[in-house]
mmCIF file of N, CA and C in Angstrom:
data_model
loop_
_atom_site.group_PDB
_atom_site.id
_atom_site.type_symbol
_atom_site.label_atom_id
_atom_site.label_comp_id
_atom_site.label_asym_id
_atom_site.label_seq_id
_atom_site.Cartn_x
_atom_site.Cartn_y
_atom_site.Cartn_z
ATOM 1 N N GLN A 1 143.279 -25.546 280.387
ATOM 2 C CA GLN A 1 142.679 -24.476 279.872
ATOM 3 C C GLN A 1 141.609 -25.187 278.824
ATOM 4 N N VAL A 2 140.035 -25.216 278.770
ATOM 5 C CA VAL A 2 139.145 -25.551 277.707
ATOM 6 C C VAL A 2 138.830 -24.524 276.959
ATOM 7 N N GLN A 3 138.916 -24.999 275.837
ATOM 8 C CA GLN A 3 138.310 -23.780 275.102
ATOM 9 C C GLN A 3 137.261 -25.158 273.626
ATOM 10 N N LEU A 4 136.192 -24.175 273.066
ATOM 11 C CA LEU A 4 135.523 -24.901 272.288
ATOM 12 C C LEU A 4 135.622 -23.641 271.640
ATOM 13 N N VAL A 5 135.713 -23.219 269.905
ATOM 14 C CA VAL A 5 135.725 -22.874 269.035
ATOM 15 C C VAL A 5 135.280 -22.956 267.883
ATOM 16 N N GLU A 6 134.506 -21.872 267.575
ATOM 17 C CA GLU A 6 133.239 -22.161 266.457
ATOM 18 C C GLU A 6 134.123 -21.993 265.132
ATOM 19 N N SER A 7 133.954 -22.635 264.026
ATOM 20 C CA SER A 7 134.245 -21.573 262.693
ATOM 21 C C SER A 7 133.516 -21.964 261.748
ATOM 22 N N GLY A 8 133.115 -20.902 260.489
ATOM 23 C CA GLY A 8 132.785 -21.858 259.829
ATOM 24 C C GLY A 8 131.338 -20.965 259.093
ATOM 25 N N GLY A 9 130.916 -19.785 259.882
ATOM 26 C CA GLY A 9 129.948 -18.632 260.019
ATOM 27 C C GLY A 9 130.301 -17.455 259.004
ATOM 28 N N GLY A 10 129.587 -17.217 258.467
ATOM 29 C CA GLY A 10 129.288 -16.458 257.313
ATOM 30 C C GLY A 10 128.223 -15.560 256.447
ATOM 31 N N LEU A 11 128.363 -15.219 255.436
ATOM 32 C CA LEU A 11 126.941 -14.510 254.725
ATOM 33 C C LEU A 11 127.164 -15.645 253.642
ATOM 34 N N VAL A 12 125.321 -15.905 253.364
ATOM 35 C CA VAL A 12 124.907 -17.086 252.259
ATOM 36 C C VAL A 12 124.019 -16.318 252.055
ATOM 37 N N GLN A 13 123.744 -16.870 250.885
ATOM 38 C CA GLN A 13 121.926 -15.925 250.046
ATOM 39 C C GLN A 13 120.926 -17.231 250.411
ATOM 40 N N ALA A 14 119.772 -17.075 250.827
ATOM 41 C CA ALA A 14 118.972 -18.274 250.958
ATOM 42 C C ALA A 14 118.761 -19.331 249.932
ATOM 43 N N GLY A 15 118.747 -20.483 250.756
ATOM 44 C CA GLY A 15 118.928 -21.675 249.992
ATOM 45 C C GLY A 15 119.931 -22.170 249.810
ATOM 46 N N GLY A 16 120.794 -21.464 250.414
ATOM 47 C CA GLY A 16 122.795 -21.574 250.455
ATOM 48 C C GLY A 16 122.898 -22.507 251.730
ATOM 49 N N SER A 17 124.287 -22.955 251.930
ATOM 50 C CA SER A 17 124.655 -24.188 252.742
ATOM 51 C C SER A 17 125.516 -23.877 253.747
ATOM 52 N N LEU A 18 125.716 -24.187 254.557
ATOM 53 C CA LEU A 18 127.182 -23.340 255.381
ATOM 54 C C LEU A 18 127.585 -24.734 256.493
ATOM 55 N N ARG A 19 128.779 -24.860 256.884
ATOM 56 C CA ARG A 19 128.389 -26.532 257.684
ATOM 57 C C ARG A 19 129.322 -25.420 259.364
ATOM 58 N N LEU A 20 129.495 -25.180 259.984
ATOM 59 C CA LEU A 20 130.301 -25.008 261.064
ATOM 60 C C LEU A 20 130.635 -25.638 262.015
ATOM 61 N N SER A 21 132.279 -25.834 262.092
ATOM 62 C CA SER A 21 132.807 -26.839 263.159
ATOM 63 C C SER A 21 132.773 -26.364 264.486
ATOM 64 N N CYS A 22 133.029 -27.477 265.726
ATOM 65 C CA CYS A 22 133.250 -26.632 266.944
ATOM 66 C C CYS A 22 134.271 -27.531 267.410
ATOM 67 N N ALA A 23 135.504 -26.810 267.800
ATOM 68 C CA ALA A 23 136.752 -27.876 268.193
ATOM 69 C C ALA A 23 137.404 -27.681 269.339
ATOM 70 N N ALA A 24 137.342 -28.756 270.471
ATOM 71 C CA ALA A 24 137.276 -28.802 271.606
ATOM 72 C C ALA A 24 138.614 -28.782 271.674
ATOM 73 N N SER A 25 139.545 -28.242 272.864
ATOM 74 C CA SER A 25 140.767 -28.378 273.473
ATOM 75 C C SER A 25 140.447 -28.173 274.881
ATOM 76 N N GLY A 26 141.109 -29.498 275.287
ATOM 77 C CA GLY A 26 141.485 -29.085 277.355
ATOM 78 C C GLY A 26 140.425 -30.214 277.385
ATOM 79 N N ILE A 27 139.238 -30.561 276.665
ATOM 80 C CA ILE A 27 138.463 -31.761 277.445
ATOM 81 C C ILE A 27 138.175 -32.898 276.010
ATOM 82 N N ILE A 28 137.993 -33.738 276.374
ATOM 83 C CA ILE A 28 137.545 -35.096 275.561
ATOM 84 C C ILE A 28 136.453 -35.112 275.141
ATOM 85 N N LEU A 29 135.974 -34.642 274.204
ATOM 86 C CA LEU A 29 135.018 -34.339 273.475
ATOM 87 C C LEU A 29 134.008 -35.359 273.373
ATOM 88 N N SER A 30 134.319 -36.703 273.512
ATOM 89 C CA SER A 30 133.383 -38.402 273.285
ATOM 90 C C SER A 30 132.266 -38.294 274.668
ATOM 91 N N ILE A 31 132.617 -38.071 275.607
ATOM 92 C CA ILE A 31 131.973 -37.906 277.010
ATOM 93 C C ILE A 31 131.464 -36.618 277.300
ATOM 94 N N TYR A 32 130.946 -35.872 276.373
ATOM 95 C CA TYR A 32 130.508 -34.702 276.515
ATOM 96 C C TYR A 32 128.892 -35.112 275.676
ATOM 97 N N HIS A 33 128.136 -34.171 276.018
ATOM 98 C CA HIS A 33 126.426 -34.177 275.227
ATOM 99 C C HIS A 33 127.109 -32.278 275.090
ATOM 100 N N MET A 34 126.721 -32.486 273.700
ATOM 101 C CA MET A 34 127.095 -31.235 272.756
ATOM 102 C C MET A 34 125.388 -30.839 271.948
ATOM 103 N N GLY A 35 126.008 -28.956 271.976
ATOM 104 C CA GLY A 35 125.102 -28.596 271.497
ATOM 105 C C GLY A 35 124.972 -27.077 270.355
ATOM 106 N N TRP A 36 124.425 -27.353 269.792
ATOM 107 C CA TRP A 36 124.278 -26.346 268.846
ATOM 108 C C TRP A 36 123.273 -25.180 269.347
ATOM 109 N N TYR A 37 123.459 -23.398 269.927
ATOM 110 C CA TYR A 37 122.500 -22.947 269.977
ATOM 111 C C TYR A 37 122.434 -21.390 268.916
ATOM 112 N N ARG A 38 121.538 -20.796 268.666
ATOM 113 C CA ARG A 38 121.589 -19.635 268.492
ATOM 114 C C ARG A 38 120.681 -18.494 269.045
ATOM 115 N N GLN A 39 121.312 -17.383 268.689
ATOM 116 C CA GLN A 39 120.816 -16.096 269.577
ATOM 117 C C GLN A 39 120.878 -14.763 268.062
ATOM 118 N N ALA A 40 119.530 -14.762 267.841
ATOM 119 C CA ALA A 40 119.248 -13.719 267.245
ATOM 120 C C ALA A 40 118.914 -12.259 267.903
ATOM 121 N N PRO A 41 119.116 -10.524 267.122
ATOM 122 C CA PRO A 41 118.725 -9.805 267.735
ATOM 123 C C PRO A 41 117.348 -9.632 268.815
ATOM 124 N N GLY A 42 117.800 -9.445 269.688
ATOM 125 C CA GLY A 42 116.371 -9.209 270.259
ATOM 126 C C GLY A 42 115.879 -10.814 271.223
ATOM 127 N N LYS A 43 116.599 -11.377 270.826
ATOM 128 C CA LYS A 43 115.538 -12.638 271.226
ATOM 129 C C LYS A 43 116.982 -13.861 272.021
ATOM 130 N N GLN A 44 115.807 -14.668 272.663
ATOM 131 C CA GLN A 44 116.623 -15.859 273.353
ATOM 132 C C GLN A 44 117.471 -16.688 272.798
ATOM 133 N N ARG A 45 118.344 -17.039 273.576
ATOM 134 C CA ARG A 45 119.380 -18.067 272.965
ATOM 135 C C ARG A 45 118.238 -19.535 272.965
ATOM 136 N N GLU A 46 118.608 -19.922 271.586
ATOM 137 C CA GLU A 46 117.289 -21.203 271.482
ATOM 138 C C GLU A 46 118.608 -22.382 271.252
ATOM 139 N N LEU A 47 118.039 -23.468 271.828
ATOM 140 C CA LEU A 47 118.535 -24.771 271.187
ATOM 141 C C LEU A 47 118.520 -25.165 269.404
ATOM 142 N N VAL A 48 119.207 -25.790 268.643
ATOM 143 C CA VAL A 48 119.197 -25.509 267.607
ATOM 144 C C VAL A 48 119.510 -27.145 267.340
ATOM 145 N N ALA A 49 120.383 -27.882 267.989
ATOM 146 C CA ALA A 49 121.030 -29.127 267.846
ATOM 147 C C ALA A 49 121.344 -29.589 268.482
ATOM 148 N N GLY A 50 121.378 -30.970 269.406
ATOM 149 C CA GLY A 50 122.302 -31.565 270.108
ATOM 150 C C GLY A 50 122.104 -32.924 269.924
ATOM 151 N N ILE A 51 123.429 -33.313 270.078
ATOM 152 C CA ILE A 51 123.967 -34.537 270.173
ATOM 153 C C ILE A 51 124.200 -35.342 271.423
ATOM 154 N N THR A 52 123.976 -36.488 271.901
ATOM 155 C CA THR A 52 124.696 -37.027 272.934
ATOM 156 C C THR A 52 125.888 -37.602 273.000
ATOM 157 N N SER A 53 126.449 -37.943 273.701
ATOM 158 C CA SER A 53 127.524 -38.636 274.139
ATOM 159 C C SER A 53 127.569 -39.965 273.390
ATOM 160 N N ALA A 54 126.126 -40.655 273.327
ATOM 161 C CA ALA A 54 126.154 -41.758 272.666
ATOM 162 C C ALA A 54 125.657 -41.832 270.866
ATOM 163 N N GLY A 55 125.710 -40.507 270.690
ATOM 164 C CA GLY A 55 125.559 -40.252 269.150
ATOM 165 C C GLY A 55 123.511 -39.877 269.132
ATOM 166 N N VAL A 56 123.536 -39.969 269.791
ATOM 167 C CA VAL A 56 121.554 -39.789 269.724
ATOM 168 C C VAL A 56 121.698 -37.869 269.711
ATOM 169 N N THR A 57 120.618 -38.184 268.111
ATOM 170 C CA THR A 57 120.809 -35.921 268.253
ATOM 171 C C THR A 57 119.278 -35.760 268.285
ATOM 172 N N ASN A 58 118.835 -34.517 268.464
ATOM 173 C CA ASN A 58 117.680 -33.447 268.423
ATOM 174 C C ASN A 58 118.050 -33.066 268.041
ATOM 175 N N TYR A 59 117.052 -32.375 267.169
ATOM 176 C CA TYR A 59 116.494 -30.922 266.841
ATOM 177 C C TYR A 59 115.614 -30.060 267.049
ATOM 178 N N ALA A 60 115.604 -28.849 266.890
ATOM 179 C CA ALA A 60 114.334 -27.891 267.136
ATOM 180 C C ALA A 60 113.730 -27.787 266.018
ATOM 181 N N ASP A 61 112.146 -27.788 265.943
ATOM 182 C CA ASP A 61 110.806 -28.071 264.718
ATOM 183 C C ASP A 61 111.703 -27.190 263.634
ATOM 184 N N SER A 62 112.109 -26.070 263.981
ATOM 185 C CA SER A 62 112.119 -25.178 262.975
ATOM 186 C C SER A 62 113.243 -25.128 262.139
ATOM 187 N N VAL A 63 114.594 -26.630 262.164
ATOM 188 C CA VAL A 63 115.644 -27.093 261.471
ATOM 189 C C VAL A 63 115.320 -28.282 260.697
ATOM 190 N N LYS A 64 114.541 -29.325 261.276
ATOM 191 C CA LYS A 64 114.417 -30.469 261.293
ATOM 192 C C LYS A 64 114.409 -30.442 259.418
ATOM 193 N N GLY A 65 115.163 -31.182 259.379
ATOM 194 C CA GLY A 65 115.316 -31.852 257.679
ATOM 195 C C GLY A 65 116.134 -31.025 256.594
ATOM 196 N N ARG A 66 116.799 -29.851 257.542
ATOM 197 C CA ARG A 66 117.732 -28.726 256.786
ATOM 198 C C ARG A 66 119.159 -28.672 257.390
ATOM 199 N N PHE A 67 119.093 -29.207 258.940
ATOM 200 C CA PHE A 67 120.089 -29.259 259.531
ATOM 201 C C PHE A 67 120.844 -30.694 260.406
ATOM 202 N N THR A 68 121.937 -30.760 259.754
ATOM 203 C CA THR A 68 123.076 -32.204 260.915
ATOM 204 C C THR A 68 123.365 -31.847 261.787
ATOM 205 N N ILE A 69 123.199 -32.116 262.964
ATOM 206 C CA ILE A 69 124.504 -32.456 263.507
ATOM 207 C C ILE A 69 124.971 -33.489 263.774
ATOM 208 N N SER A 70 126.747 -33.469 263.789
ATOM 209 C CA SER A 70 127.597 -34.845 263.894
ATOM 210 C C SER A 70 128.834 -34.817 264.876
ATOM 211 N N ARG A 71 129.202 -35.743 264.774
ATOM 212 C CA ARG A 71 130.577 -35.705 265.565
ATOM 213 C C ARG A 71 131.676 -36.422 265.362
ATOM 214 N N ASP A 72 133.133 -35.857 265.560
ATOM 215 C CA ASP A 72 134.177 -36.678 265.195
ATOM 216 C C ASP A 72 135.175 -37.086 266.347
ATOM 217 N N ASN A 73 134.849 -38.055 267.498
ATOM 218 C CA ASN A 73 135.386 -37.728 268.198
ATOM 219 C C ASN A 73 137.192 -38.031 268.348
ATOM 220 N N ALA A 74 137.227 -38.395 267.169
ATOM 221 C CA ALA A 74 138.676 -38.562 267.188
ATOM 222 C C ALA A 74 139.449 -37.320 266.638
ATOM 223 N N LYS A 75 138.968 -36.447 265.956
ATOM 224 C CA LYS A 75 138.934 -34.860 266.069
ATOM 225 C C LYS A 75 138.726 -33.481 266.931
ATOM 226 N N ASN A 76 137.787 -34.356 268.180
ATOM 227 C CA ASN A 76 137.446 -33.933 268.854
ATOM 228 C C ASN A 76 136.520 -32.489 268.583
ATOM 229 N N THR A 77 135.933 -32.873 267.185
ATOM 230 C CA THR A 77 134.770 -31.724 267.145
ATOM 231 C C THR A 77 133.515 -32.053 266.423
ATOM 232 N N VAL A 78 133.085 -31.291 266.782
ATOM 233 C CA VAL A 78 131.175 -30.963 266.567
ATOM 234 C C VAL A 78 131.188 -30.182 265.239
ATOM 235 N N TYR A 79 129.891 -30.881 264.299
ATOM 236 C CA TYR A 79 130.010 -30.315 263.144
ATOM 237 C C TYR A 79 128.595 -29.873 263.372
ATOM 238 N N LEU A 80 127.567 -28.984 262.525
ATOM 239 C CA LEU A 80 126.681 -28.332 262.264
ATOM 240 C C LEU A 80 126.514 -27.851 260.880
ATOM 241 N N GLN A 81 125.651 -28.952 259.501
ATOM 242 C CA GLN A 81 125.486 -28.661 258.807
ATOM 243 C C GLN A 81 124.248 -28.234 258.417
ATOM 244 N N MET A 82 124.540 -27.199 257.657
ATOM 245 C CA MET A 82 122.821 -26.354 257.247
ATOM 246 C C MET A 82 123.173 -25.916 255.682
ATOM 247 N N ASN A 83 121.691 -26.863 255.366
ATOM 248 C CA ASN A 83 121.429 -26.880 254.330
ATOM 249 C C ASN A 83 119.595 -26.098 254.020
ATOM 250 N N GLY A 84 119.458 -25.146 253.101
ATOM 251 C CA GLY A 84 118.112 -24.898 252.979
ATOM 252 C C GLY A 84 118.138 -23.632 253.656
ATOM 253 N N LEU A 85 118.980 -22.825 254.492
ATOM 254 C CA LEU A 85 119.113 -21.828 254.886
ATOM 255 C C LEU A 85 118.028 -20.674 254.769
ATOM 256 N N LYS A 86 117.731 -20.190 255.120
ATOM 257 C CA LYS A 86 116.675 -19.222 255.969
ATOM 258 C C LYS A 86 117.716 -17.711 256.233
ATOM 259 N N PRO A 87 116.741 -16.742 255.544
ATOM 260 C CA PRO A 87 116.700 -15.803 256.847
ATOM 261 C C PRO A 87 116.534 -15.542 257.967
ATOM 262 N N ASP A 88 115.395 -16.192 258.709
ATOM 263 C CA ASP A 88 115.585 -16.547 259.919
ATOM 264 C C ASP A 88 116.664 -17.442 260.882
ATOM 265 N N ASP A 89 116.965 -17.894 260.101
ATOM 266 C CA ASP A 89 118.098 -18.670 260.369
ATOM 267 C C ASP A 89 119.611 -17.527 260.955
ATOM 268 N N THR A 90 119.549 -16.469 260.557
ATOM 269 C CA THR A 90 120.811 -15.110 261.296
ATOM 270 C C THR A 90 120.475 -15.161 262.443
ATOM 271 N N ALA A 91 121.696 -15.460 262.500
ATOM 272 C CA ALA A 91 121.670 -15.265 264.284
ATOM 273 C C ALA A 91 123.424 -15.941 264.745
ATOM 274 N N VAL A 92 123.477 -15.218 266.114
ATOM 275 C CA VAL A 92 125.313 -15.750 266.108
ATOM 276 C C VAL A 92 124.636 -17.399 266.439
ATOM 277 N N TYR A 93 125.697 -18.105 266.269
ATOM 278 C CA TYR A 93 126.078 -19.805 266.874
ATOM 279 C C TYR A 93 126.916 -20.109 267.186
ATOM 280 N N TYR A 94 126.007 -20.733 269.146
ATOM 281 C CA TYR A 94 126.762 -21.509 269.620
ATOM 282 C C TYR A 94 127.353 -22.701 269.814
ATOM 283 N N CYS A 95 128.560 -23.440 269.896
ATOM 284 C CA CYS A 95 128.614 -24.599 270.713
ATOM 285 C C CYS A 95 128.466 -24.972 272.276
ATOM 286 N N ASN A 96 128.464 -25.941 272.668
ATOM 287 C CA ASN A 96 127.497 -25.856 273.853
ATOM 288 C C ASN A 96 128.245 -27.369 274.239
ATOM 289 N N ALA A 97 129.271 -27.738 275.292
ATOM 290 C CA ALA A 97 129.741 -28.947 275.933
ATOM 291 C C ALA A 97 129.167 -29.146 277.445
ATOM 292 N N VAL A 98 128.381 -30.519 277.811
ATOM 293 C CA VAL A 98 127.805 -30.604 278.943
ATOM 294 C C VAL A 98 127.948 -32.036 279.429
ATOM 295 N N PHE A 99 128.639 -32.099 280.699
ATOM 296 C CA PHE A 99 129.120 -33.226 280.909
ATOM 297 C C PHE A 99 128.720 -33.202 282.288
ATOM 298 N N SER A 100 127.758 -34.360 282.744
ATOM 299 C CA SER A 100 126.945 -34.516 284.140
ATOM 300 C C SER A 100 126.555 -35.568 284.831
ATOM 301 N N THR A 101 127.360 -35.384 285.723
ATOM 302 C CA THR A 101 126.749 -36.568 286.678
ATOM 303 C C THR A 101 126.409 -36.190 287.951
ATOM 304 N N SER A 102 126.074 -37.264 288.970
ATOM 305 C CA SER A 102 125.737 -36.737 290.553
ATOM 306 C C SER A 102 126.470 -36.008 291.224
ATOM 307 N N LEU A 103 127.696 -36.087 290.512
ATOM 308 C CA LEU A 103 128.678 -35.488 291.352
ATOM 309 C C LEU A 103 129.442 -34.607 290.915
ATOM 310 N N VAL A 104 129.290 -34.143 289.641
ATOM 311 C CA VAL A 104 130.287 -33.479 288.438
ATOM 312 C C VAL A 104 129.211 -33.521 287.478
ATOM 313 N N LYS A 105 129.030 -31.495 287.233
ATOM 314 C CA LYS A 105 128.855 -31.191 286.076
ATOM 315 C C LYS A 105 129.775 -29.922 285.542
ATOM 316 N N ARG A 106 129.808 -30.254 284.139
ATOM 317 C CA ARG A 106 130.641 -29.126 283.538
ATOM 318 C C ARG A 106 130.314 -28.816 282.345
ATOM 319 N N ASP A 107 129.710 -27.244 282.266
ATOM 320 C CA ASP A 107 129.332 -26.362 280.758
ATOM 321 C C ASP A 107 130.172 -25.659 280.348
ATOM 322 N N TYR A 108 130.342 -25.436 278.735
ATOM 323 C CA TYR A 108 131.539 -24.631 278.287
ATOM 324 C C TYR A 108 130.702 -24.105 276.970
ATOM 325 N N TRP A 109 130.995 -23.276 276.897
ATOM 326 C CA TRP A 109 130.663 -22.046 275.994
ATOM 327 C C TRP A 109 131.541 -21.831 274.754
ATOM 328 N N GLY A 110 131.159 -21.855 273.522
ATOM 329 C CA GLY A 110 132.843 -21.170 272.628
ATOM 330 C C GLY A 110 131.993 -19.938 272.475
ATOM 331 N N GLN A 111 132.642 -19.036 271.579
ATOM 332 C CA GLN A 111 132.563 -17.635 271.820
ATOM 333 C C GLN A 111 131.502 -17.142 270.329
ATOM 334 N N GLY A 112 131.113 -18.281 269.952
ATOM 335 C CA GLY A 112 129.619 -17.554 269.160
ATOM 336 C C GLY A 112 131.057 -17.477 267.447
ATOM 337 N N THR A 113 129.719 -17.426 266.540
ATOM 338 C CA THR A 113 130.330 -17.302 265.003
ATOM 339 C C THR A 113 129.184 -16.909 264.491
ATOM 340 N N GLN A 114 128.933 -15.938 263.664
ATOM 341 C CA GLN A 114 128.099 -14.816 262.711
ATOM 342 C C GLN A 114 127.558 -15.748 261.972
ATOM 343 N N VAL A 115 126.187 -16.697 261.731
ATOM 344 C CA VAL A 115 125.765 -16.785 260.395
ATOM 345 C C VAL A 115 124.340 -15.539 260.109
ATOM 346 N N THR A 116 125.256 -15.125 258.512
ATOM 347 C CA THR A 116 123.942 -14.699 257.956
ATOM 348 C C THR A 116 123.550 -14.608 256.908
ATOM 349 N N VAL A 117 122.073 -14.750 256.750
ATOM 350 C CA VAL A 117 121.497 -15.478 255.889
ATOM 351 C C VAL A 117 120.326 -14.145 255.126
ATOM 352 N N SER A 118 120.996 -13.976 253.586
ATOM 353 C CA SER A 118 120.422 -12.557 252.840
ATOM 354 C C SER A 118 119.263 -13.173 251.758
ATOM 355 N N SER A 119 118.369 -12.752 251.959
ATOM 356 C CA SER A 119 116.963 -13.321 251.174
ATOM 357 C C SER A 119 117.410 -12.780 249.766
#
């Protein structure tokens, strides 16, 4: 059974920092492309940051320079370091793992962790 378990969310003041973790079980994380998404109330889920199996990263413009995605394949865990948090960063943050070839596609989601940034 595959599980992605996010942790590290919470309430923080504007300008503060949080580090989210996504621990995977049932899959070998190193072969997956990983992403952090977020969904604020009344808004669509959006990609915040991604990291490929090769370690190439990409970020939403709104978080560039403030957030850093990283992976520790030995721990089967992906992280999102969030600095300089703003009230607009308030959302439920979800971890996503994707593995895709011409024959197989696997797509898994975590249950989400709430991040609330107060002004």
